[in-house]
XYZ file of C-alpha atoms in Angstrom:
741
model
C -144.658 -11.651 49.587
C -142.919 -13.986 47.325
C -140.752 -11.213 45.975
C -139.828 -10.136 49.469
C -138.877 -13.585 50.504
C -136.993 -14.061 47.320
C -134.726 -10.996 48.079
C -134.384 -12.169 51.695
C -133.226 -15.612 50.477
C -130.655 -14.199 48.198
C -129.419 -11.766 50.826
C -128.954 -14.351 53.219
C -127.073 -16.600 50.824
C -124.778 -13.756 50.012
C -124.418 -12.501 53.636
C -124.195 -15.956 55.107
C -121.338 -14.958 57.449
C -123.432 -12.161 58.911
C -126.681 -14.299 59.212
C -124.872 -17.259 60.778
C -123.128 -14.889 63.261
C -126.532 -13.330 64.391
C -128.130 -16.773 65.088
C -125.011 -18.146 67.006
C -125.031 -14.983 68.922
C -128.662 -15.226 69.725
C -128.211 -18.892 70.956
C -125.224 -17.894 72.931
C -127.116 -15.111 74.539
C -130.147 -17.288 75.364
C -127.924 -20.032 76.709
C -126.060 -17.527 79.087
C -129.383 -16.061 80.246
C -130.723 -19.564 80.981
C -127.519 -20.518 82.849
C -127.557 -17.293 85.020
C -131.332 -17.283 85.619
C -132.648 -18.342 89.023
C -133.951 -21.869 89.137
C -137.857 -21.936 88.488
C -140.078 -23.115 91.183
C -143.362 -25.296 90.542
C -145.686 -23.414 88.349
C -148.753 -22.414 90.267
C -151.926 -23.884 88.974
C -154.680 -21.491 89.337
C -158.143 -21.635 87.459
C -159.675 -18.106 87.691
C -163.490 -17.974 88.004
C -163.998 -21.411 89.257
C -165.571 -22.126 92.664
C -162.548 -24.291 93.853
C -160.189 -21.370 93.130
C -162.357 -18.984 94.964
C -162.346 -21.237 97.921
C -158.467 -21.489 97.614
C -158.149 -17.763 97.590
C -160.444 -17.268 100.616
C -158.310 -19.745 102.654
C -155.290 -17.574 101.952
C -157.050 -14.675 103.337
C -158.847 -16.143 106.235
C -156.142 -18.751 107.414
C -152.874 -16.740 107.056
C -149.676 -18.502 107.600
C -151.067 -22.010 106.884
C -149.038 -22.479 103.756
C -151.941 -23.675 101.814
C -149.912 -23.950 98.772
C -147.070 -25.733 100.498
C -145.963 -29.305 99.689
C -147.436 -32.274 101.550
C -146.376 -35.796 102.205
C -148.302 -38.727 103.521
C -146.002 -41.260 105.179
C -148.056 -44.556 105.032
C -147.151 -47.369 107.293
C -148.335 -50.986 107.320
C -147.780 -53.512 110.017
C -146.138 -56.855 109.176
C -148.494 -59.819 108.676
C -150.307 -60.832 111.803
C -149.558 -57.528 113.629
C -151.335 -54.213 114.173
C -149.985 -50.737 114.036
C -151.208 -50.288 117.649
C -148.790 -52.967 119.014
C -146.359 -51.143 121.320
C -143.290 -51.752 119.078
C -144.902 -50.505 115.962
C -146.485 -47.618 117.721
C -143.017 -46.654 119.251
C -141.596 -46.718 115.619
C -144.026 -44.563 114.162
C -143.740 -41.924 116.913
C -140.005 -41.916 116.569
C -140.494 -41.323 112.743
C -142.978 -38.481 113.559
C -140.449 -36.811 115.859
C -137.670 -37.232 113.264
C -139.836 -35.739 110.507
C -140.755 -32.742 112.801
C -137.056 -31.693 112.945
C -136.884 -30.271 109.438
C -136.492 -26.537 108.964
C -139.201 -26.316 106.275
C -141.655 -28.530 108.070
C -144.771 -26.646 109.220
C -146.297 -29.543 111.165
C -146.477 -33.339 111.306
C -149.638 -35.242 112.464
C -149.230 -38.001 114.727
C -151.551 -40.971 113.458
C -152.477 -41.993 116.842
C -153.674 -38.572 117.938
C -155.242 -37.716 114.620
C -157.202 -41.012 114.505
C -155.359 -41.767 111.235
C -155.304 -45.571 111.783
C -157.480 -47.980 109.785
C -160.297 -49.863 111.238
C -158.476 -53.144 111.209
C -155.298 -51.523 112.663
C -152.968 -52.615 110.011
C -152.385 -49.233 108.301
C -151.675 -45.897 109.575
C -150.447 -42.475 108.073
C -148.803 -39.378 109.310
C -149.101 -36.143 107.182
C -146.227 -33.761 106.797
C -147.030 -30.088 105.722
C -144.128 -27.942 104.410
C -143.682 -24.125 103.962
C -142.787 -24.311 100.263
C -143.976 -26.193 97.241
C -142.707 -29.592 96.020
C -140.462 -28.039 93.378
C -139.041 -25.657 95.730
C -138.356 -28.116 98.521
C -134.654 -28.491 99.358
C -132.871 -31.806 98.495
C -131.925 -32.031 102.250
C -135.740 -32.067 103.124
C -136.525 -34.690 100.593
C -133.601 -36.799 101.763
C -134.698 -36.462 105.324
C -138.143 -37.629 104.445
C -136.766 -40.587 102.516
C -134.320 -41.370 105.347
C -137.037 -41.482 107.995
C -139.133 -43.958 105.985
C -136.161 -46.096 105.573
C -135.407 -46.161 109.289
C -139.074 -47.367 109.836
C -138.579 -49.908 107.202
C -135.472 -51.320 109.074
C -137.716 -51.772 112.036
C -139.994 -54.180 110.012
C -142.674 -51.858 108.849
C -143.851 -51.301 105.214
C -143.418 -47.697 104.575
C -144.501 -45.682 101.488
C -144.535 -41.840 100.817
C -147.433 -40.177 98.765
C -147.958 -36.494 98.090
C -146.090 -33.900 96.134
C -143.259 -33.469 98.339
C -141.167 -36.057 96.264
C -142.357 -34.355 93.119
C -139.343 -34.493 90.619
C -138.802 -32.665 87.291
C -140.166 -34.835 84.408
C -137.618 -36.500 82.125
C -138.277 -37.611 78.574
C -135.666 -40.574 78.440
C -133.793 -41.879 75.695
C -136.786 -42.297 73.242
C -136.561 -38.600 72.418
C -133.081 -39.035 71.051
C -134.371 -42.040 69.017
C -137.097 -39.738 67.499
C -134.374 -37.432 66.352
C -132.338 -40.340 65.032
C -135.293 -41.477 63.012
C -135.696 -37.992 61.637
C -132.080 -38.006 60.514
C -132.475 -41.334 58.668
C -135.564 -40.086 56.817
C -133.713 -37.015 55.887
C -130.701 -39.057 54.603
C -133.155 -41.221 52.580
C -135.091 -38.192 51.144
C -132.015 -36.242 50.193
C -129.372 -38.874 49.609
C -126.786 -36.809 51.141
C -125.600 -36.358 54.774
C -124.956 -32.570 54.227
C -128.437 -31.859 52.843
C -129.958 -34.129 55.612
C -127.969 -32.228 58.174
C -129.255 -28.903 57.458
C -132.723 -29.147 58.724
C -131.520 -30.967 61.931
C -128.960 -28.244 62.577
C -131.243 -25.358 62.103
C -134.064 -27.119 64.140
C -131.776 -27.719 66.924
C -130.428 -24.157 66.904
C -134.199 -22.830 66.992
C -135.191 -25.162 69.699
C -132.017 -24.311 71.696
C -132.840 -20.525 71.558
C -136.605 -21.142 72.407
C -136.129 -23.309 75.245
C -133.279 -21.543 76.653
C -135.276 -18.381 76.595
C -138.183 -20.199 78.339
C -135.664 -21.411 80.992
C -134.259 -17.967 81.468
C -137.795 -16.452 81.957
C -139.289 -19.399 83.900
C -138.832 -17.994 87.260
C -140.151 -14.477 86.370
C -143.150 -15.678 84.337
C -143.879 -18.686 86.584
C -143.367 -21.223 83.817
C -143.663 -24.929 84.704
C -141.155 -27.571 83.464
C -143.894 -28.935 81.061
C -143.796 -25.552 79.243
C -140.267 -26.106 77.927
C -140.766 -29.745 77.145
C -143.792 -29.115 74.819
C -142.029 -26.026 73.204
C -139.104 -28.376 72.499
C -141.558 -31.216 71.108
C -143.383 -28.723 68.772
C -140.310 -26.702 67.943
C -138.255 -29.617 66.793
C -141.212 -30.900 64.667
C -141.928 -27.848 62.903
C -138.211 -26.682 62.543
C -137.188 -29.840 60.680
C -140.279 -29.801 58.469
C -140.052 -26.118 57.426
C -136.291 -26.393 56.630
C -137.043 -29.641 54.704
C -139.482 -27.808 52.435
C -137.135 -25.079 51.655
C -134.204 -27.319 51.051
C -136.219 -29.591 48.826
C -137.451 -26.664 46.736
C -133.839 -25.459 46.348
C -132.845 -28.887 45.075
C -135.873 -28.636 42.588
C -134.646 -25.064 41.460
C -131.052 -26.312 40.970
C -132.444 -29.189 38.723
C -134.008 -26.666 36.379
C -130.604 -25.111 35.828
C -130.413 -22.149 37.987
C -127.457 -20.742 39.811
C -127.234 -21.466 43.431
C -127.882 -17.974 44.634
C -130.842 -17.613 42.384
C -132.192 -21.135 43.361
C -131.940 -20.187 47.121
C -133.818 -16.985 46.519
C -136.615 -18.741 44.571
C -136.776 -21.553 47.319
C -137.375 -18.967 49.913
C -139.813 -16.951 47.748
C -142.026 -20.076 46.865
C -141.546 -22.782 49.662
C -140.852 -19.906 52.165
C -144.211 -18.300 51.418
C -145.752 -21.605 52.318
C -143.694 -21.847 55.586
C -144.871 -18.324 56.605
C -148.499 -19.149 56.254
C -148.124 -22.587 57.768
C -146.305 -21.110 60.669
C -149.002 -18.398 61.059
C -151.708 -21.094 61.390
C -149.629 -23.016 64.085
C -149.094 -19.618 65.930
C -152.758 -18.814 65.691
C -153.718 -22.113 67.086
C -151.375 -21.995 69.978
C -151.869 -18.374 70.971
C -155.550 -19.054 70.754
C -155.391 -21.277 73.784
C -155.477 -18.051 75.870
C -159.195 -17.871 75.267
C -159.599 -20.756 77.757
C -158.420 -18.483 80.618
C -156.401 -21.061 82.332
C -152.850 -19.356 82.870
C -150.819 -22.533 82.635
C -152.295 -23.360 79.342
C -152.004 -19.811 78.098
C -148.287 -19.889 78.999
C -147.625 -23.124 77.425
C -149.292 -21.984 74.215
C -147.516 -18.671 74.021
C -144.232 -20.255 74.798
C -144.612 -23.018 72.043
C -145.759 -20.280 69.565
C -142.632 -18.326 70.104
C -140.595 -21.463 69.359
C -142.618 -21.928 66.056
C -141.986 -18.393 65.125
C -138.224 -18.920 65.699
C -138.385 -21.872 63.489
C -139.968 -19.820 60.618
C -137.426 -17.151 60.897
C -134.441 -19.634 60.968
C -135.907 -21.501 57.840
C -136.177 -18.286 55.923
C -132.710 -16.979 56.836
C -130.328 -19.497 58.063
C -131.191 -22.184 55.677
C -130.252 -20.151 52.654
C -127.086 -19.068 54.530
C -126.106 -22.647 55.200
C -126.913 -23.630 51.531
C -124.294 -21.013 50.732
C -121.659 -22.784 52.930
C -122.648 -26.265 51.524
C -122.101 -25.257 47.994
C -122.066 -28.167 45.530
C -122.346 -30.634 48.414
C -126.210 -30.122 48.104
C -127.223 -31.853 44.874
C -129.969 -30.944 42.489
C -133.184 -32.835 42.583
C -132.922 -36.388 41.236
C -129.069 -36.343 41.708
C -128.060 -38.499 44.692
C -124.805 -38.145 46.431
C -122.329 -40.997 46.745
C -124.043 -42.323 49.871
C -127.140 -43.732 48.009
C -125.873 -43.438 44.372
C -127.275 -41.448 41.447
C -130.912 -41.548 40.584
C -132.657 -40.470 37.358
C -134.480 -37.254 37.437
C -138.215 -37.379 37.061
C -138.067 -36.207 33.457
C -135.049 -38.080 32.385
C -135.595 -40.972 29.834
C -135.228 -44.614 30.945
C -133.629 -47.263 29.059
C -133.923 -47.309 25.148
C -135.522 -43.836 25.512
C -138.551 -45.011 27.307
C -140.197 -42.324 29.661
C -138.994 -42.584 33.238
C -141.353 -44.589 35.526
C -143.833 -41.995 37.448
C -142.919 -41.709 41.113
C -145.083 -43.163 43.848
C -146.770 -39.939 44.363
C -147.738 -39.557 40.756
C -149.069 -43.101 40.694
C -151.071 -42.669 43.983
C -152.537 -39.392 42.795
C -153.492 -40.865 39.478
C -155.360 -43.813 41.285
C -157.261 -41.390 43.531
C -158.331 -39.096 40.553
C -159.715 -42.113 38.824
C -161.597 -43.399 41.879
C -162.234 -40.379 44.068
C -165.550 -41.446 45.511
C -164.308 -44.865 46.682
C -161.200 -43.192 48.282
C -163.283 -40.602 49.990
C -165.682 -42.966 51.497
C -163.150 -45.277 52.761
C -161.025 -42.487 54.187
C -164.069 -41.013 56.119
C -165.468 -44.397 57.289
C -161.873 -45.337 58.571
C -161.524 -42.105 60.486
C -165.020 -42.380 61.820
C -164.250 -45.835 63.115
C -161.078 -44.702 64.820
C -163.121 -41.731 66.414
C -165.740 -43.952 68.068
C -163.750 -44.357 71.455
C -163.829 -40.647 71.773
C -167.662 -40.911 72.736
C -166.440 -42.597 75.903
C -164.111 -39.814 76.727
C -163.641 -39.040 80.516
C -161.573 -36.200 81.727
C -159.427 -35.815 84.795
C -156.283 -34.497 86.295
C -153.283 -36.742 87.248
C -152.850 -37.903 90.849
C -150.756 -40.448 92.550
C -153.085 -43.266 91.255
C -151.850 -42.432 87.649
C -148.154 -43.139 88.681
C -146.370 -46.307 87.679
C -146.775 -49.071 90.377
C -142.935 -48.927 90.831
C -143.030 -45.620 92.536
C -143.565 -45.062 96.205
C -146.149 -42.632 95.478
C -148.409 -45.019 93.682
C -147.735 -47.753 96.555
C -148.745 -45.162 99.158
C -151.900 -44.317 97.159
C -152.805 -48.163 97.076
C -152.153 -48.597 100.727
C -154.368 -45.620 101.725
C -157.223 -47.095 99.402
C -156.781 -50.377 101.138
C -156.950 -49.068 104.565
C -159.259 -46.254 104.360
C -161.394 -46.646 101.330
C -160.911 -45.433 97.682
C -162.222 -42.016 98.410
C -159.562 -41.257 100.919
C -157.102 -40.204 98.309
C -159.435 -37.518 97.105
C -160.904 -35.658 100.087
C -163.036 -32.712 99.547
C -162.468 -29.525 101.555
C -165.612 -27.596 102.138
C -165.007 -23.896 103.207
C -167.948 -22.243 104.861
C -167.724 -18.324 104.878
C -170.120 -17.225 107.686
C -168.839 -13.683 108.022
C -172.269 -12.301 107.082
C -174.204 -14.778 109.166
C -175.756 -13.913 112.628
C -174.534 -17.301 114.137
C -171.309 -18.711 112.486
C -171.120 -21.732 114.792
C -174.738 -22.762 113.937
C -173.984 -22.399 110.350
C -170.858 -24.561 110.628
C -172.990 -27.319 112.293
C -175.894 -27.128 109.860
C -173.508 -27.469 106.782
C -171.918 -30.673 108.377
C -175.218 -32.206 109.064
C -176.391 -31.523 105.522
C -173.426 -33.052 104.031
C -173.814 -36.192 106.055
C -177.225 -36.702 104.470
C -175.825 -37.006 100.982
C -175.045 -40.314 99.210
C -171.375 -41.501 98.845
C -170.257 -39.752 102.036
C -168.005 -41.928 104.290
C -166.682 -39.150 106.772
C -167.369 -35.637 107.659
C -164.970 -34.138 110.009
C -166.038 -31.510 112.663
C -165.678 -27.866 111.395
C -162.390 -26.239 111.923
C -162.888 -22.418 112.436
C -160.301 -19.854 111.983
C -159.192 -17.442 114.690
C -161.882 -14.802 113.883
C -164.611 -17.630 114.088
C -166.179 -16.425 110.681
C -164.791 -19.159 108.484
C -164.449 -22.861 108.876
C -163.127 -25.831 106.908
C -164.921 -29.244 106.836
C -163.241 -32.297 105.273
C -165.446 -34.799 103.535
C -164.213 -38.268 102.548
C -166.193 -39.817 99.621
C -166.751 -43.354 99.277
C -165.607 -43.601 95.676
C -162.407 -43.005 93.916
C -161.535 -39.313 92.981
C -161.859 -39.839 89.251
C -165.342 -41.407 89.472
C -168.730 -40.004 88.434
C -170.165 -40.681 91.752
C -167.509 -38.339 93.405
C -168.232 -35.632 90.869
C -172.123 -36.044 91.565
C -171.172 -35.706 95.320
C -169.369 -32.320 94.670
C -172.456 -31.008 92.847
C -174.602 -32.325 95.648
C -172.640 -30.421 98.176
C -172.774 -27.267 96.173
C -176.611 -27.482 95.769
C -177.038 -27.939 99.554
C -174.731 -24.980 99.798
C -177.165 -22.910 97.702
C -179.782 -23.746 100.112
C -177.761 -22.789 103.132
C -176.953 -19.455 101.643
C -180.554 -18.704 101.117
C -181.249 -19.380 104.724
C -178.242 -18.035 106.587
C -176.470 -15.718 103.887
C -173.301 -17.980 104.294
C -171.188 -19.134 101.297
C -170.408 -22.810 101.133
C -167.574 -23.556 98.740
C -166.093 -26.840 97.738
C -162.262 -27.025 96.950
C -159.542 -29.649 97.017
C -157.710 -31.559 94.062
C -160.884 -33.536 93.120
C -163.117 -30.380 93.066
C -160.473 -28.450 91.103
C -160.374 -31.345 88.484
C -164.173 -31.152 88.122
C -164.132 -27.423 87.567
C -161.115 -27.523 85.199
C -163.141 -30.093 83.127
C -166.149 -27.956 82.937
C -164.251 -24.825 82.189
C -162.368 -26.648 79.315
C -165.613 -28.116 78.032
C -167.296 -24.644 77.924
C -164.268 -23.117 76.280
C -163.983 -25.707 73.470
C -166.582 -24.284 71.161
C -165.511 -20.674 71.396
C -161.953 -21.759 70.987
C -162.774 -23.817 67.801
C -164.758 -20.839 66.361
C -161.884 -18.384 66.932
C -158.955 -20.611 65.690
C -160.786 -22.240 62.878
C -162.403 -18.943 61.715
C -159.046 -16.955 61.795
C -157.254 -19.732 59.951
C -160.050 -20.218 57.460
C -159.796 -16.485 56.609
C -155.943 -16.817 56.389
C -156.393 -19.862 53.937
C -158.884 -17.975 51.800
C -156.006 -15.440 51.191
C -153.490 -18.173 50.492
C -155.681 -20.285 48.133
C -158.211 -17.674 46.866
C -160.880 -20.274 47.291
C -163.805 -20.810 49.532
C -164.163 -24.626 49.267
C -160.650 -25.478 49.590
C -160.250 -23.964 53.265
C -163.615 -25.246 54.175
C -162.510 -28.864 53.171
C -159.258 -28.349 55.014
C -161.220 -27.482 58.155
C -163.559 -30.374 57.910
C -160.665 -32.737 57.347
C -159.070 -31.405 60.416
C -162.005 -32.206 62.398
C -161.905 -35.731 61.187
C -158.270 -36.258 62.180
C -158.454 -34.698 65.537
C -161.664 -36.857 66.480
C -159.708 -39.946 65.314
C -156.647 -39.081 67.313
C -158.839 -38.380 70.442
C -160.442 -41.892 69.972
C -157.021 -43.407 69.783
C -155.927 -41.653 72.996
C -159.047 -42.906 74.809
C -158.426 -46.444 73.522
C -154.841 -46.489 74.676
C -154.871 -44.284 77.970
C -158.422 -44.874 79.111
C -159.405 -48.430 77.786
C -155.910 -49.756 78.040
C -155.394 -51.158 74.377
C -151.640 -51.332 73.554
C -151.076 -49.839 76.972
C -147.948 -52.159 77.584
C -146.368 -51.185 74.285
C -146.809 -47.416 75.121
C -145.501 -47.812 78.586
C -148.935 -46.875 80.251
C -148.936 -48.790 83.633
C -152.173 -47.316 84.892
C -155.279 -46.560 82.914
C -157.645 -43.741 83.712
C -159.333 -40.485 82.567
C -157.720 -38.539 79.805
C -155.927 -35.277 81.089
C -158.393 -32.587 81.301
C -156.290 -30.179 79.042
C -155.529 -32.798 76.426
C -158.540 -32.478 74.040
C -158.328 -28.617 73.782
C -154.476 -28.590 73.671
C -154.559 -31.240 70.875
C -157.304 -29.415 69.011
C -154.851 -26.292 68.874
C -151.646 -27.989 68.050
C -153.074 -30.433 65.572
C -155.070 -27.811 63.723
C -151.876 -25.793 63.279
C -149.974 -28.823 62.026
C -152.716 -30.088 59.861
C -152.761 -26.729 58.023
C -149.044 -27.252 57.457
C -149.493 -29.999 55.255
C -152.546 -28.429 53.645
C -150.537 -25.420 52.697
C -147.377 -27.338 51.369
C -149.357 -29.840 49.393
C -152.225 -27.832 47.849
C -150.124 -24.711 46.933
C -148.248 -26.963 44.452
C -151.620 -28.091 43.107
C -152.755 -24.341 42.972
C -149.483 -23.438 41.295
C -149.981 -25.971 38.545
C -153.582 -25.130 38.094
C -153.191 -21.285 37.621
C -150.550 -22.086 34.898
C -153.027 -23.783 32.813
C -153.165 -27.450 33.921
C -156.749 -29.236 34.187
C -157.859 -29.650 37.830
C -157.241 -33.333 37.811
C -153.821 -33.010 36.257
C -153.032 -30.151 38.829
C -153.749 -32.796 41.568
C -151.363 -35.172 40.038
C -148.744 -32.440 39.490
C -149.027 -31.360 43.094
C -148.406 -34.877 44.356
C -145.516 -35.442 41.959
C -143.621 -32.577 43.323
C -144.813 -32.637 46.996
C -145.880 -36.103 48.025
C -142.354 -37.405 48.773
C -141.389 -34.362 50.809
C -144.756 -34.166 52.735
C -144.451 -37.721 53.538
C -140.840 -37.461 54.812
C -141.979 -34.316 56.676
C -144.885 -36.322 58.378
C -142.726 -39.355 59.233
C -140.185 -36.866 60.832
C -142.937 -35.087 62.773
C -144.363 -38.497 63.968
C -140.816 -39.552 65.043
C -140.189 -36.500 67.106
C -143.657 -36.643 68.787
C -143.422 -40.365 69.446
C -140.101 -39.757 71.113
C -141.689 -38.061 73.907
C -143.918 -41.036 74.759
C -140.997 -42.258 76.981
C -141.502 -39.175 79.204
C -142.077 -39.717 83.041
C -144.707 -36.988 82.965
C -148.087 -38.464 81.991
C -149.310 -35.269 80.236
C -146.223 -35.189 78.066
C -146.400 -38.987 77.347
C -150.287 -38.543 76.417
C -149.638 -35.483 74.331
C -146.632 -37.181 72.476
C -148.705 -40.135 71.565
C -151.799 -38.070 70.627
C -149.860 -35.811 68.295
C -148.091 -38.643 66.643
C -151.156 -40.427 65.795
C -152.888 -37.343 64.851
C -150.170 -36.420 62.378
C -150.466 -39.976 60.753
C -154.335 -39.696 60.397
C -154.051 -36.137 58.999
C -151.038 -36.506 56.735
C -151.663 -39.953 55.257
C -155.475 -40.290 55.282
C -156.913 -36.739 55.210
C -154.189 -34.738 53.087
C -152.965 -37.784 51.055
C -156.339 -39.358 50.315
C -159.392 -37.261 51.253
C -158.098 -34.012 49.975
C -157.205 -35.107 46.476
C -160.359 -37.121 46.260
C -162.513 -34.090 47.183
C -160.530 -31.798 44.790
C -160.983 -34.329 41.871
C -164.734 -34.383 42.730
C -165.047 -30.652 42.787
C -163.049 -29.991 39.760
C -162.889 -26.288 38.824
C -165.458 -25.469 41.464
C -162.727 -26.208 44.075
C -160.923 -22.861 43.100
C -164.117 -20.834 42.806
C -164.048 -17.428 44.525
C -166.675 -14.533 44.186
C -165.197 -11.774 42.064
C -165.978 -9.274 44.646
C -164.120 -11.074 47.187
C -161.197 -11.671 44.757
C -160.931 -7.970 44.194
C -161.025 -7.375 48.052
C -158.348 -9.804 49.022
C -154.732 -8.863 49.090
C -152.534 -10.822 46.704
C -149.829 -12.613 48.688
C -148.531 -14.375 45.693
C -147.752 -17.855 47.500
C -147.156 -19.454 44.011
C -144.321 -17.026 43.317
C -146.047 -15.606 40.154
C -144.167 -12.301 40.761
C -140.914 -14.053 40.364
C -141.953 -15.652 37.150
C -143.044 -12.417 35.752
C -140.005 -10.333 36.705
C -137.588 -13.205 35.319
C -139.700 -13.640 32.139
C -139.590 -17.512 32.355
C -143.243 -18.343 32.183
C -143.854 -21.392 30.108
C -144.750 -19.999 26.689
C -147.407 -22.726 26.064
C -149.260 -21.947 29.332
C -151.908 -19.402 29.957
C -152.494 -18.160 33.393
C -155.850 -19.151 34.826
C -157.683 -16.456 36.600
C -159.442 -18.064 39.720
């Protein structure tokens, strides 16, 4: 592989005009496609195989034309202090508002609070429910404006009016913090390279790669039913890995220049060596993201595949466009140890200091030396520290976002709070029970029996009469719990209804299904929990095999996988502490604590595993390269840090900055993932890879690189260290003997 990539790097350097033209043409094509594509609607959320989804599908069949997937709005009214909603003046205002709301062309129906008995017991709060033909993301701006204007008219009459539901759903935005993250990455690159030109290359290529990836996602969003979150997460991951991959190749190019090689040769060798690590690091990320499809949640599958495609583009750009841009930059990119005018000139690592004294070892060398001398202490401290950070993960509660997780400044959240005040906390999470009595002898009796059985259960506040369809063989029953949607008590109630439904089926052959947002949330959480172990086995197993090929070792990949588990558990602990317990919530802009997003753990496992293997490959390949060329195991660890610690540190800081930039998003899922990935990179890069990994390698010594002879013969030689390049050029160090491992 190294030889092929070496030739690719040299070719891209020589044919830089052609390479640059190809990538600019692809960016233009993707941009035109995105601009001309139809606007994407709201991504459908389906969970195949769950009871909640089966009930939803049954409603579509048995209740045609009801727009079950259409947007809804709850217009909540509160009377002024000392008044009631039943007062003639307030009642007239509400009825005028209901009439005004009914005029919209996309409106299916509007319920009158006084006819639907949607007035609180104390008479101070009432609500009207508006149902639309289309989803919230497809709703016309005119319909949203009409909804807001109607509420404003009622406010002028003296009522407090707030609007809940998904009718006012907006496309999430990330805010200025995303730009701040890119700015921090630029500063780190300038400090690392000491040159604006060298620092600009990774940023430019990462932006081009993300531009192509996100534009392609936007262009295909309508056809493939991709949600807005898909492009945001692809941008987040694509920016982070795009900058990092380019950073590693540019750093290796500067190191090759420092050894006296011509620029074209240096570009070829940089792509042949660091590029090999980029390929395998990218493969681990792609495996982790594509592996999300095993969960069988379409939205999560699409998010993973889209992000994986952006990562693949980042790898290809790093291997081709970076050497092409290095050709354009010429002498503006300085050799390693030689700074530009921006930061002045620095000594090379092997350049003598004053009066002929050896140059002072860099920070990476000094740190590695410390770890090698005290490996057991460093290992124990790192494991105990991550273990302590992981403790909150034992209290992990999963859930899906609703209006209760919105900031208190939004009308959706205020409507949620008013409904809780007037009708109880469970009113915001009603359960819909679907009774399929098609195979029963007496459907009406089954409907009545089902309602009576549900009333006997704990935590039930209200059970509405059954509403049958035209055929009379299927009915819906609305159940209002006494507790809030995300509580364990409500979850127990859902399971209680399903258990009672099993008994009814045994007696009457009727199917009783529970659906609604709360039931869907419970089913999603259970499905994700069931899929986590198979997902881990698949992703970690495939990556483990890949790393055996890369490192030609059993223990190094095993250590990498165990280190990943430590970092991801610690990151989950931090997410629970901030978003569930409320620690530092003000600093992170979290206005409402609550359960962690149901998809967060498995998505974090996939992404963090891929990113963790990035640093493992980039750092440990330099150690292996030193070891196979004759250095002792402990010295190889120090050598790997001398060459790689500075660059890996810069890469980690950049990735943290990019991820942290998404904490400012208005979308709670994006905010949570941005924080989780940023803290996970910190734990993995600085504690696992920079401390635990060298400590373990120092303790294992030569055993770390052991591989059975039969397996050594069976594995393909991918030559990540670039040994083929050394052999063909004949520049092996004469005093070093290759070590067979």
